[in-house]
Amino acid sequence: MRLLVALGGNAIKQAGEKGTTAEQFKNCKITTKLLAQIVKRMGPDDRLIITHGNGPQAGNLLVQQDAGKNIVPPQTMDVVGAMTQGQIGYMLQQTLGDYLRDLGIDIPVCEVVNQVQVSPDDPEFIGENASKPVGNFLTEAEAKQLKREHPEYIVKKVKPVGEKCWRRVVPSPDPIVNVEAEAIRRMVDAGIIVIASGGGGIPVVLEANGHYRGIDAVIDKDLAGERLAQVVGADVFLILTDVEKVKLNFGKPGEKEIDRMTLSEAKRYLAEGHFLAGSMGPKVRACIRFLEWNGKKAIITSLDNAIDALDGKTGTEIVKD
Amino acid sequence: MRLLVALGGNAIKQAGEKGTTAEQFKNCKITTKLLAQIVKRMGPDDRLIITHGNGPQAGNLLVQQDAGKNIVPPQTMDVVGAMTQGQIGYMLQQTLGDYLRDLGIDIPVCEVVNQVQVSPDDPEFIGENASKPVGNFLTEAEAKQLKREHPEYIVKKVKPVGEKCWRRVVPSPDPIVNVEAEAIRRMVDAGIIVIASGGGGIPVVLEANGHYRGIDAVIDKDLAGERLAQVVGADVFLILTDVEKVKLNFGKPGEKEIDRMTLSEAKRYLAEGHFLAGSMGPKVRACIRFLEWNGKKAIITSLDNAIDALDGKTGTEIVKD
């Protein structure tokens, strides 16, 4: 059995925290202690593969780069993504390694720097289509100031009401191919617990000359995680987020938790608009793709319910028809 | 044949450059185009393993983190090191992959996030012993200001004369063990071109409870590279720097280039103080350790002379007696 776990942002930085190194290690430890328990239940031929978000870390790094821009040139967004892979990979692999040794488990853990190819013709790159908010919420005045300083930015009103309802948005193109697929496959085959596709992967496009080039974008980490699941031949795709179960009629009358849905039910609910775009929407879409590819089972639940969900006791399970 | 190449800072950011993303990619391309040529000369059972410095990148990131400190908490130095592994790994693996495909070579390339264990009792952690300068050169007034802002910093006069001759220094402890040794070994065995131990590795100590903990330090990348060479069973250790050959009586009367030295000659010259501490000194020391371990040949030369040096036509070669 090969299990791919996608960790949400709260696995590394919780809402309301500043994001100090100490806070992030504290959160990582909660996460990796649980992952070590999952590894303990696995057999010698089973494999764990991990991916993770990077939203809060990339946001903080962008702020720091901007604050220092008169002294040191800010790096482009692809490089910022790569830097957060190093940062989060370090914290996850150190603490997971620690907890595995505590359990007497001798399996190497390693994050790889990882690019994901997107199409330069993706609709997200056209006009003002970009949909992924990054950085802080801004007032209208702050939004206008940001746009003056960075005319190339797309700044949008992302909330209908409130004082601070503007944010910078960047393209969130669909992931096509995991560039380091072959290396990752060999590592998983060699028994390594691989952490990959961090933050949805470093977004790159393939140029006419056959070379890759980084691009200013943020790939959804669950959709990229699904590409990774294909690469490693995952049987189960476990998406950990901040709720125990997916809900029908989210935020509306008739809201109801889903214990189990089939692939066609999931597709119908998605089309009917039950899930929030930029939140549960891409998670359910990633699960649909996973099952349509060849995956056996997708699960969406919260970190503290992960083991119960793997045992079929909670979470939302999505299976083939 | 297994070849470990250690890339100096100038392979990624040249002196006088600001360190924009474009500049760094331009430099990486010069480096990786050459590395691809080296791979082209190798047989199917040969292996290339790469390590690299991170001084300029870590320096820039520390400046950015400091500039943004009133908004976003700066990360500790171990995390900063991890972030530069992501950054540099991305640029090297993207461009090396490009050039390998240009040559029709289908070998996966991957940087791993990589910790290196040091001893908490290393003399570099005692009192004001710390020896590795980081960040900009400062005037005496700026040095005093930095010390007021960060009482925990060690700030030293690192040049005897001149206006700006003060710098922050951090401990540069001796590397003991590459923490991800087993993962790296399996990757190299599986035919992957591994980039590891970037910036000398993320410095960690092993606590009494058996868990690793990051520490504020910078490990010398050549000494850490030598540990990596042992991990992967390298035959040849090629250190690329900014000079074609090592010199006897460096900067003194009787200065003379060395074509070849034996292990005992290298040890004698080092003891006699021919090589600059913090510069050629640790490189020669790393070569000595490599040969004393089991390595066949160590070479120190510049990037543009790398292939000639591998052919024995230039560079400084260090071999067993």
Tab-separated table of N, CA, C and O in Angstrom, chain A residues 123-235:
chain	number	residue	atom	x	y	z
A	123	PRO	N	-5.479	29.387	-18.564
A	123	PRO	CA	-6.353	30.568	-18.448
A	123	PRO	C	-5.977	31.483	-17.281
A	123	PRO	O	-6.225	32.689	-17.340
A	124	GLU	N	-5.375	30.930	-16.247
A	124	GLU	CA	-5.003	31.752	-15.091
A	124	GLU	C	-3.984	32.841	-15.443
A	124	GLU	O	-3.814	33.801	-14.693
A	125	PHE	N	-3.267	32.664	-16.563
A	125	PHE	CA	-2.276	33.673	-16.953
A	125	PHE	C	-2.876	34.769	-17.831
A	125	PHE	O	-2.188	35.712	-18.210
A	126	ILE	N	-4.153	34.618	-18.166
A	126	ILE	CA	-4.758	35.561	-19.112
A	126	ILE	C	-5.447	36.710	-18.367
A	126	ILE	O	-6.212	36.485	-17.419
A	127	GLY	N	-5.134	37.927	-18.809
A	127	GLY	CA	-5.788	39.133	-18.275
A	127	GLY	C	-5.748	39.170	-16.766
A	127	GLY	O	-4.684	39.033	-16.167
A	128	GLU	N	-6.920	39.361	-16.158
A	128	GLU	CA	-6.996	39.462	-14.701
A	128	GLU	C	-7.603	38.193	-14.101
A	128	GLU	O	-8.200	38.222	-13.026
A	129	ASN	N	-7.451	37.071	-14.800
A	129	ASN	CA	-8.023	35.796	-14.348
A	129	ASN	C	-7.413	35.260	-13.060
A	129	ASN	O	-8.030	34.440	-12.384
A	130	ALA	N	-6.171	35.664	-12.786
A	130	ALA	CA	-5.439	35.092	-11.648
A	130	ALA	C	-6.334	35.006	-10.420
A	130	ALA	O	-7.081	35.934	-10.119
A	131	SER	N	-6.262	33.876	-9.691
A	131	SER	CA	-7.251	33.639	-8.635
A	131	SER	C	-6.684	33.352	-7.251
A	131	SER	O	-7.430	33.242	-6.288
A	132	LYS	N	-5.368	33.219	-7.127
A	132	LYS	CA	-4.811	32.806	-5.828
A	132	LYS	C	-4.331	34.012	-5.021
A	132	LYS	O	-3.346	34.661	-5.384
A	133	PRO	N	-5.032	34.329	-3.916
A	133	PRO	CA	-4.589	35.469	-3.105
A	133	PRO	C	-3.280	35.149	-2.380
A	133	PRO	O	-3.104	34.033	-1.890
A	134	VAL	N	-2.371	36.113	-2.348
A	134	VAL	CA	-1.132	35.970	-1.563
A	134	VAL	C	-0.941	37.248	-0.754
A	134	VAL	O	-1.368	38.326	-1.156
A	135	GLY	N	-0.284	37.104	0.382
A	135	GLY	CA	0.002	38.267	1.224
A	135	GLY	C	-1.220	38.703	2.022
A	135	GLY	O	-2.257	38.038	2.041
A	136	ASN	N	-1.078	39.853	2.673
A	136	ASN	CA	-2.080	40.339	3.623
A	136	ASN	C	-3.324	40.905	2.948
A	136	ASN	O	-3.281	41.302	1.789
A	137	PHE	N	-4.408	40.957	3.721
A	137	PHE	CA	-5.597	41.709	3.309
A	137	PHE	C	-5.278	43.202	3.401
A	137	PHE	O	-4.610	43.644	4.343
A	138	LEU	N	-5.764	43.968	2.432
A	138	LEU	CA	-5.415	45.387	2.345
A	138	LEU	C	-6.679	46.244	2.302
A	138	LEU	O	-7.734	45.798	1.840
A	139	THR	N	-6.544	47.509	2.736
A	139	THR	CA	-7.617	48.479	2.513
A	139	THR	C	-7.550	48.905	1.042
A	139	THR	O	-6.561	48.642	0.356
A	140	GLU	N	-8.585	49.608	0.590
A	140	GLU	CA	-8.584	50.051	-0.804
A	140	GLU	C	-7.388	50.973	-1.067
A	140	GLU	O	-6.729	50.879	-2.106
A	141	ALA	N	-7.075	51.840	-0.092
A	141	ALA	CA	-5.935	52.758	-0.249
A	141	ALA	C	-4.626	51.970	-0.349
A	141	ALA	O	-3.772	52.254	-1.196
A	142	GLU	N	-4.474	50.955	0.525
A	142	GLU	CA	-3.257	50.137	0.493
A	142	GLU	C	-3.155	49.372	-0.822
A	142	GLU	O	-2.071	49.205	-1.387
A	143	ALA	N	-4.296	48.906	-1.301
A	143	ALA	CA	-4.324	48.173	-2.570
A	143	ALA	C	-3.847	49.067	-3.709
A	143	ALA	O	-3.054	48.654	-4.552
A	144	LYS	N	-4.335	50.328	-3.711
A	144	LYS	CA	-3.928	51.265	-4.767
A	144	LYS	C	-2.440	51.590	-4.670
A	144	LYS	O	-1.744	51.710	-5.679
A	145	GLN	N	-1.951	51.715	-3.440
A	145	GLN	CA	-0.525	51.993	-3.216
A	145	GLN	C	0.332	50.833	-3.736
A	145	GLN	O	1.338	51.044	-4.424
A	146	LEU	N	-0.101	49.596	-3.434
A	146	LEU	CA	0.641	48.413	-3.891
A	146	LEU	C	0.700	48.367	-5.410
A	146	LEU	O	1.737	48.063	-6.007
A	147	LYS	N	-0.420	48.695	-6.026
A	147	LYS	CA	-0.505	48.675	-7.487
A	147	LYS	C	0.397	49.762	-8.106
A	147	LYS	O	0.985	49.551	-9.163
A	148	ARG	N	0.495	50.918	-7.401
A	148	ARG	CA	1.398	51.975	-7.883
A	148	ARG	C	2.843	51.505	-7.812
A	148	ARG	O	3.627	51.716	-8.730
A	149	GLU	N	3.188	50.836	-6.691
A	149	GLU	CA	4.573	50.369	-6.515
A	149	GLU	C	4.898	49.223	-7.460
A	149	GLU	O	6.038	49.054	-7.885
A	150	HIS	N	3.916	48.371	-7.737
A	150	HIS	CA	4.126	47.184	-8.582
A	150	HIS	C	3.033	47.137	-9.647
A	150	HIS	O	2.052	46.393	-9.497
A	151	PRO	N	3.190	47.916	-10.718
A	151	PRO	CA	2.128	47.970	-11.743
A	151	PRO	C	1.829	46.591	-12.348
A	151	PRO	O	0.742	46.371	-12.870
A	152	GLU	N	2.792	45.657	-12.242
A	152	GLU	CA	2.591	44.327	-12.826
A	152	GLU	C	1.717	43.423	-11.949
A	152	GLU	O	1.272	42.357	-12.384
A	153	TYR	N	1.477	43.838	-10.711
A	153	TYR	CA	0.663	43.015	-9.810
A	153	TYR	C	-0.813	43.079	-10.203
A	153	TYR	O	-1.299	44.093	-10.692
A	154	ILE	N	-1.520	41.992	-9.915
A	154	ILE	CA	-2.977	42.017	-9.997
A	154	ILE	C	-3.496	42.105	-8.563
A	154	ILE	O	-3.160	41.259	-7.724
A	155	VAL	N	-4.256	43.154	-8.274
A	155	VAL	CA	-4.781	43.365	-6.918
A	155	VAL	C	-6.300	43.380	-7.023
A	155	VAL	O	-6.863	44.121	-7.822
A	156	LYS	N	-6.946	42.514	-6.246
A	156	LYS	CA	-8.399	42.339	-6.395
A	156	LYS	C	-9.122	42.482	-5.066
A	156	LYS	O	-8.569	42.182	-4.013
A	157	LYS	N	-10.405	42.868	-5.163
A	157	LYS	CA	-11.288	42.833	-4.004
A	157	LYS	C	-11.722	41.379	-3.831
A	157	LYS	O	-12.359	40.807	-4.718
A	158	VAL	N	-11.343	40.767	-2.709
A	158	VAL	CA	-11.617	39.338	-2.538
A	158	VAL	C	-12.714	39.065	-1.510
A	158	VAL	O	-13.116	37.918	-1.323
A	159	LYS	N	-13.150	40.132	-0.795
A	159	LYS	CA	-14.279	39.978	0.133
A	159	LYS	C	-15.290	41.065	-0.205
A	159	LYS	O	-14.894	42.195	-0.506
A	160	PRO	N	-16.600	40.747	-0.134
A	160	PRO	CA	-17.593	41.754	-0.536
A	160	PRO	C	-17.686	42.923	0.449
A	160	PRO	O	-17.907	44.050	0.047
A	161	VAL	N	-17.504	42.644	1.745
A	161	VAL	CA	-17.633	43.725	2.736
A	161	VAL	C	-16.431	43.747	3.682
A	161	VAL	O	-15.651	42.800	3.736
A	162	GLY	N	-16.307	44.834	4.423
A	162	GLY	CA	-15.204	44.971	5.373
A	162	GLY	C	-14.217	46.015	4.892
A	162	GLY	O	-14.222	46.412	3.729
A	163	GLU	N	-13.366	46.481	5.834
A	163	GLU	CA	-12.410	47.530	5.486
A	163	GLU	C	-11.276	46.949	4.645
A	163	GLU	O	-10.952	47.444	3.578
A	164	LYS	N	-10.685	45.841	5.148
A	164	LYS	CA	-9.549	45.229	4.434
A	164	LYS	C	-10.051	44.065	3.589
A	164	LYS	O	-10.080	42.929	4.044
A	165	CYS	N	-10.466	44.343	2.382
A	165	CYS	CA	-11.002	43.251	1.568
A	165	CYS	C	-10.288	43.137	0.218
A	165	CYS	O	-10.793	42.499	-0.691
A	166	TRP	N	-9.112	43.757	0.100
A	166	TRP	CA	-8.326	43.653	-1.122
A	166	TRP	C	-7.091	42.793	-0.878
A	166	TRP	O	-6.533	42.789	0.207
A	167	ARG	N	-6.678	42.082	-1.898
A	167	ARG	CA	-5.441	41.296	-1.788
A	167	ARG	C	-4.764	41.202	-3.146
A	167	ARG	O	-5.416	41.289	-4.184
A	168	ARG	N	-3.470	40.989	-3.111
A	168	ARG	CA	-2.766	40.643	-4.339
A	168	ARG	C	-3.167	39.224	-4.734
A	168	ARG	O	-3.299	38.349	-3.869
A	169	VAL	N	-3.410	39.005	-6.012
A	169	VAL	CA	-3.673	37.640	-6.476
A	169	VAL	C	-2.648	37.268	-7.543
A	169	VAL	O	-2.163	38.124	-8.281
A	170	VAL	N	-2.298	35.998	-7.580
A	170	VAL	CA	-1.356	35.503	-8.597
A	170	VAL	C	-2.009	34.333	-9.328
A	170	VAL	O	-2.935	33.698	-8.811
A	171	PRO	N	-1.532	34.036	-10.535
A	171	PRO	CA	-2.099	32.911	-11.279
A	171	PRO	C	-1.914	31.597	-10.523
A	171	PRO	O	-0.877	31.379	-9.900
A	172	SER	N	-2.920	30.751	-10.572
A	172	SER	CA	-2.832	29.421	-9.973
A	172	SER	C	-3.090	28.381	-11.068
A	172	SER	O	-4.155	27.773	-11.141
A	173	PRO	N	-2.102	28.190	-11.929
A	173	PRO	CA	-2.304	27.308	-13.089
A	173	PRO	C	-2.411	25.838	-12.691
A	173	PRO	O	-1.956	25.442	-11.618
A	174	ASP	N	-3.012	25.076	-13.563
A	174	ASP	CA	-3.185	23.644	-13.337
A	174	ASP	C	-1.841	22.922	-13.483
A	174	ASP	O	-1.124	23.146	-14.458
A	175	PRO	N	-1.486	22.059	-12.534
A	175	PRO	CA	-0.235	21.304	-12.673
A	175	PRO	C	-0.344	20.266	-13.786
A	175	PRO	O	-1.364	19.592	-13.906
A	176	ILE	N	0.707	20.151	-14.604
A	176	ILE	CA	0.687	19.171	-15.693
A	176	ILE	C	1.556	17.969	-15.347
A	176	ILE	O	1.080	16.846	-15.290
A	177	VAL	N	2.838	18.220	-15.089
A	177	VAL	CA	3.785	17.128	-14.869
A	177	VAL	C	4.722	17.491	-13.725
A	177	VAL	O	5.193	18.623	-13.645
A	178	ASN	N	5.010	16.529	-12.863
A	178	ASN	CA	6.027	16.701	-11.837
A	178	ASN	C	7.391	16.484	-12.489
A	178	ASN	O	7.705	15.390	-12.957
A	179	VAL	N	8.203	17.541	-12.532
A	179	VAL	CA	9.463	17.491	-13.288
A	179	VAL	C	10.443	16.465	-12.711
A	179	VAL	O	11.164	15.801	-13.454
A	180	GLU	N	10.455	16.305	-11.393
A	180	GLU	CA	11.400	15.356	-10.777
A	180	GLU	C	10.753	13.974	-10.567
A	180	GLU	O	11.192	13.206	-9.697
A	181	ALA	N	9.752	13.649	-11.385
A	181	ALA	CA	9.009	12.393	-11.225
A	181	ALA	C	9.937	11.176	-11.142
A	181	ALA	O	9.786	10.329	-10.259
A	182	GLU	N	10.896	11.094	-12.045
A	182	GLU	CA	11.738	9.899	-12.108
A	182	GLU	C	12.593	9.760	-10.844
A	182	GLU	O	12.722	8.660	-10.298
A	183	ALA	N	13.163	10.881	-10.389
A	183	ALA	CA	13.972	10.831	-9.161
A	183	ALA	C	13.100	10.403	-7.979
A	183	ALA	O	13.495	9.549	-7.173
A	184	ILE	N	11.918	10.979	-7.884
A	184	ILE	CA	11.026	10.674	-6.755
A	184	ILE	C	10.608	9.202	-6.781
A	184	ILE	O	10.598	8.517	-5.758
A	185	ARG	N	10.279	8.694	-7.975
A	185	ARG	CA	9.873	7.287	-8.109
A	185	ARG	C	10.997	6.361	-7.629
A	185	ARG	O	10.762	5.413	-6.873
A	186	ARG	N	12.217	6.674	-8.053
A	186	ARG	CA	13.345	5.829	-7.637
A	186	ARG	C	13.560	5.899	-6.126
A	186	ARG	O	13.910	4.904	-5.484
A	187	MET	N	13.371	7.081	-5.554
A	187	MET	CA	13.559	7.225	-4.103
A	187	MET	C	12.509	6.431	-3.330
A	187	MET	O	12.829	5.761	-2.342
A	188	VAL	N	11.272	6.509	-3.777
A	188	VAL	CA	10.200	5.771	-3.101
A	188	VAL	C	10.460	4.265	-3.241
A	188	VAL	O	10.362	3.512	-2.264
A	189	ASP	N	10.838	3.834	-4.442
A	189	ASP	CA	11.167	2.421	-4.649
A	189	ASP	C	12.306	1.984	-3.731
A	189	ASP	O	12.359	0.836	-3.290
A	190	ALA	N	13.236	2.907	-3.465
A	190	ALA	CA	14.397	2.578	-2.624
A	190	ALA	C	14.064	2.658	-1.135
A	190	ALA	O	14.958	2.540	-0.294
A	191	GLY	N	12.776	2.872	-0.802
A	191	GLY	CA	12.355	2.797	0.594
A	191	GLY	C	12.438	4.093	1.362
A	191	GLY	O	12.252	4.114	2.582
A	192	ILE	N	12.719	5.194	0.681
A	192	ILE	CA	12.828	6.493	1.356
A	192	ILE	C	11.426	7.093	1.541
A	192	ILE	O	10.587	6.992	0.648
A	193	ILE	N	11.166	7.704	2.686
A	193	ILE	CA	9.951	8.510	2.856
A	193	ILE	C	10.235	9.861	2.209
A	193	ILE	O	11.033	10.648	2.718
A	194	VAL	N	9.611	10.097	1.058
A	194	VAL	CA	9.905	11.294	0.278
A	194	VAL	C	8.876	12.384	0.588
A	194	VAL	O	7.674	12.129	0.607
A	195	ILE	N	9.375	13.592	0.820
A	195	ILE	CA	8.530	14.785	0.920
A	195	ILE	C	8.766	15.560	-0.372
A	195	ILE	O	9.909	15.881	-0.703
A	196	ALA	N	7.714	15.806	-1.129
A	196	ALA	CA	7.894	16.399	-2.452
A	196	ALA	C	6.749	17.326	-2.795
A	196	ALA	O	5.746	17.397	-2.071
A	197	SER	N	6.922	18.054	-3.899
A	197	SER	CA	5.870	18.919	-4.430
A	197	SER	C	5.403	19.943	-3.393
A	197	SER	O	4.248	20.355	-3.393
A	198	GLY	N	6.326	20.365	-2.522
A	198	GLY	CA	5.987	21.304	-1.448
A	198	GLY	C	5.425	22.609	-1.995
A	198	GLY	O	5.939	23.146	-2.977
A	199	GLY	N	4.360	23.098	-1.377
A	199	GLY	CA	3.732	24.339	-1.822
A	199	GLY	C	3.130	24.220	-3.206
A	199	GLY	O	2.947	25.227	-3.894
A	200	GLY	N	2.840	22.989	-3.634
A	200	GLY	CA	2.318	22.765	-4.990
A	200	GLY	C	3.418	22.653	-6.027
A	200	GLY	O	3.143	22.511	-7.219
A	201	GLY	N	4.681	22.682	-5.554
A	201	GLY	CA	5.809	22.587	-6.485
A	201	GLY	C	6.218	23.964	-6.997
A	201	GLY	O	5.436	24.910	-6.954
A	202	ILE	N	7.453	24.056	-7.452
A	202	ILE	CA	7.960	25.301	-8.040
A	202	ILE	C	7.400	25.377	-9.454
A	202	ILE	O	7.671	24.501	-10.285
A	203	PRO	N	6.589	26.419	-9.780
A	203	PRO	CA	5.946	26.441	-11.096
A	203	PRO	C	6.928	26.798	-12.208
A	203	PRO	O	7.616	27.815	-12.137
A	204	VAL	N	6.990	25.939	-13.208
A	204	VAL	CA	7.871	26.176	-14.356
A	204	VAL	C	7.104	25.899	-15.647
A	204	VAL	O	6.154	25.117	-15.668
A	205	VAL	N	7.542	26.572	-16.713
A	205	VAL	CA	7.012	26.277	-18.051
A	205	VAL	C	8.158	25.750	-18.900
A	205	VAL	O	9.327	26.008	-18.617
A	206	LEU	N	7.799	24.973	-19.917
A	206	LEU	CA	8.815	24.420	-20.817
A	206	LEU	C	8.910	25.337	-22.035
A	206	LEU	O	7.925	25.547	-22.747
A	207	GLU	N	10.096	25.892	-22.239
A	207	GLU	CA	10.314	26.825	-23.345
A	207	GLU	C	10.508	26.069	-24.664
A	207	GLU	O	10.774	24.858	-24.667
A	208	ALA	N	10.444	26.824	-25.762
A	208	ALA	CA	10.617	26.221	-27.084
A	208	ALA	C	11.979	25.534	-27.224
A	208	ALA	O	12.115	24.549	-27.957
A	209	ASN	N	12.986	26.030	-26.513
A	209	ASN	CA	14.330	25.424	-26.606
A	209	ASN	C	14.486	24.182	-25.724
A	209	ASN	O	15.583	23.647	-25.589
A	210	GLY	N	13.384	23.740	-25.108
A	210	GLY	CA	13.453	22.526	-24.286
A	210	GLY	C	13.966	22.764	-22.870
A	210	GLY	O	14.205	21.819	-22.130
A	211	HIS	N	14.124	24.035	-22.506
A	211	HIS	CA	14.571	24.355	-21.144
A	211	HIS	C	13.374	24.809	-20.302
A	211	HIS	O	12.450	25.431	-20.814
A	212	TYR	N	13.445	24.491	-19.016
A	212	TYR	CA	12.409	24.972	-18.108
A	212	TYR	C	12.707	26.409	-17.679
A	212	TYR	O	13.853	26.840	-17.640
A	213	ARG	N	11.658	27.136	-17.339
A	213	ARG	CA	11.803	28.497	-16.819
A	213	ARG	C	10.765	28.702	-15.729
A	213	ARG	O	9.593	28.387	-15.907
A	214	GLY	N	11.196	29.237	-14.600
A	214	GLY	CA	10.294	29.521	-13.493
A	214	GLY	C	9.324	30.623	-13.858
A	214	GLY	O	9.616	31.468	-14.708
A	215	ILE	N	8.168	30.614	-13.218
A	215	ILE	CA	7.132	31.578	-13.565
A	215	ILE	C	6.440	32.043	-12.280
A	215	ILE	O	6.377	31.296	-11.302
A	216	ASP	N	5.976	33.314	-12.275
A	216	ASP	CA	5.300	33.862	-11.091
A	216	ASP	C	3.903	33.263	-10.972
A	216	ASP	O	2.968	33.700	-11.660
A	217	ALA	N	3.754	32.285	-10.124
A	217	ALA	CA	2.463	31.613	-9.961
A	217	ALA	C	2.523	30.782	-8.688
A	217	ALA	O	3.588	30.596	-8.104
A	218	VAL	N	1.351	30.316	-8.268
A	218	VAL	CA	1.277	29.400	-7.125
A	218	VAL	C	0.357	28.262	-7.532
A	218	VAL	O	-0.821	28.488	-7.835
A	219	ILE	N	0.881	27.052	-7.554
A	219	ILE	CA	0.069	25.894	-7.934
A	219	ILE	C	-0.657	25.369	-6.697
A	219	ILE	O	-0.070	25.311	-5.613
A	220	ASP	N	-1.905	24.992	-6.856
A	220	ASP	CA	-2.650	24.413	-5.737
A	220	ASP	C	-1.951	23.140	-5.256
A	220	ASP	O	-1.659	22.245	-6.058
A	221	LYS	N	-1.718	23.049	-3.950
A	221	LYS	CA	-0.893	21.942	-3.462
A	221	LYS	C	-1.613	20.587	-3.517
A	221	LYS	O	-0.952	19.550	-3.608
A	222	ASP	N	-2.941	20.583	-3.462
A	222	ASP	CA	-3.661	19.308	-3.543
A	222	ASP	C	-3.722	18.801	-4.983
A	222	ASP	O	-3.591	17.598	-5.230
A	223	LEU	N	-3.918	19.720	-5.932
A	223	LEU	CA	-3.908	19.305	-7.339
A	223	LEU	C	-2.509	18.827	-7.740
A	223	LEU	O	-2.357	17.833	-8.453
A	224	ALA	N	-1.471	19.528	-7.260
A	224	ALA	CA	-0.101	19.071	-7.533
A	224	ALA	C	0.172	17.766	-6.798
A	224	ALA	O	0.871	16.883	-7.315
A	225	GLY	N	-0.395	17.635	-5.598
A	225	GLY	CA	-0.235	16.399	-4.832
A	225	GLY	C	-0.821	15.208	-5.577
A	225	GLY	O	-0.291	14.093	-5.523
A	226	GLU	N	-1.915	15.436	-6.298
A	226	GLU	CA	-2.520	14.359	-7.073
A	226	GLU	C	-1.590	13.918	-8.193
A	226	GLU	O	-1.471	12.718	-8.471
A	227	ARG	N	-0.894	14.855	-8.823
A	227	ARG	CA	0.110	14.487	-9.851
A	227	ARG	C	1.214	13.644	-9.218
A	227	ARG	O	1.683	12.671	-9.805
A	228	LEU	N	1.600	14.043	-8.012
A	228	LEU	CA	2.623	13.284	-7.283
A	228	LEU	C	2.119	11.879	-6.959
A	228	LEU	O	2.871	10.896	-7.057
A	229	ALA	N	0.852	11.780	-6.600
A	229	ALA	CA	0.258	10.471	-6.293
A	229	ALA	C	0.370	9.543	-7.503
A	229	ALA	O	0.643	8.345	-7.365
A	230	GLN	N	0.166	10.101	-8.691
A	230	GLN	CA	0.302	9.308	-9.922
A	230	GLN	C	1.751	8.862	-10.102
A	230	GLN	O	2.018	7.708	-10.449
A	231	VAL	N	2.670	9.790	-9.862
A	231	VAL	CA	4.102	9.498	-10.033
A	231	VAL	C	4.519	8.295	-9.190
A	231	VAL	O	5.261	7.431	-9.651
A	232	VAL	N	4.058	8.272	-7.944
A	232	VAL	CA	4.520	7.237	-7.017
A	232	VAL	C	3.572	6.047	-6.970
A	232	VAL	O	3.806	5.092	-6.236
A	233	GLY	N	2.506	6.098	-7.752
A	233	GLY	CA	1.558	4.991	-7.758
A	233	GLY	C	0.845	4.822	-6.433
A	233	GLY	O	0.735	3.698	-5.907
A	234	ALA	N	0.353	5.923	-5.878
A	234	ALA	CA	-0.319	5.862	-4.574
A	234	ALA	C	-1.646	5.120	-4.684
A	234	ALA	O	-2.357	5.235	-5.685
A	235	ASP	N	-1.972	4.348	-3.644
A	235	ASP	CA	-3.280	3.697	-3.557
A	235	ASP	C	-4.279	4.589	-2.836
A	235	ASP	O	-5.445	4.641	-3.195
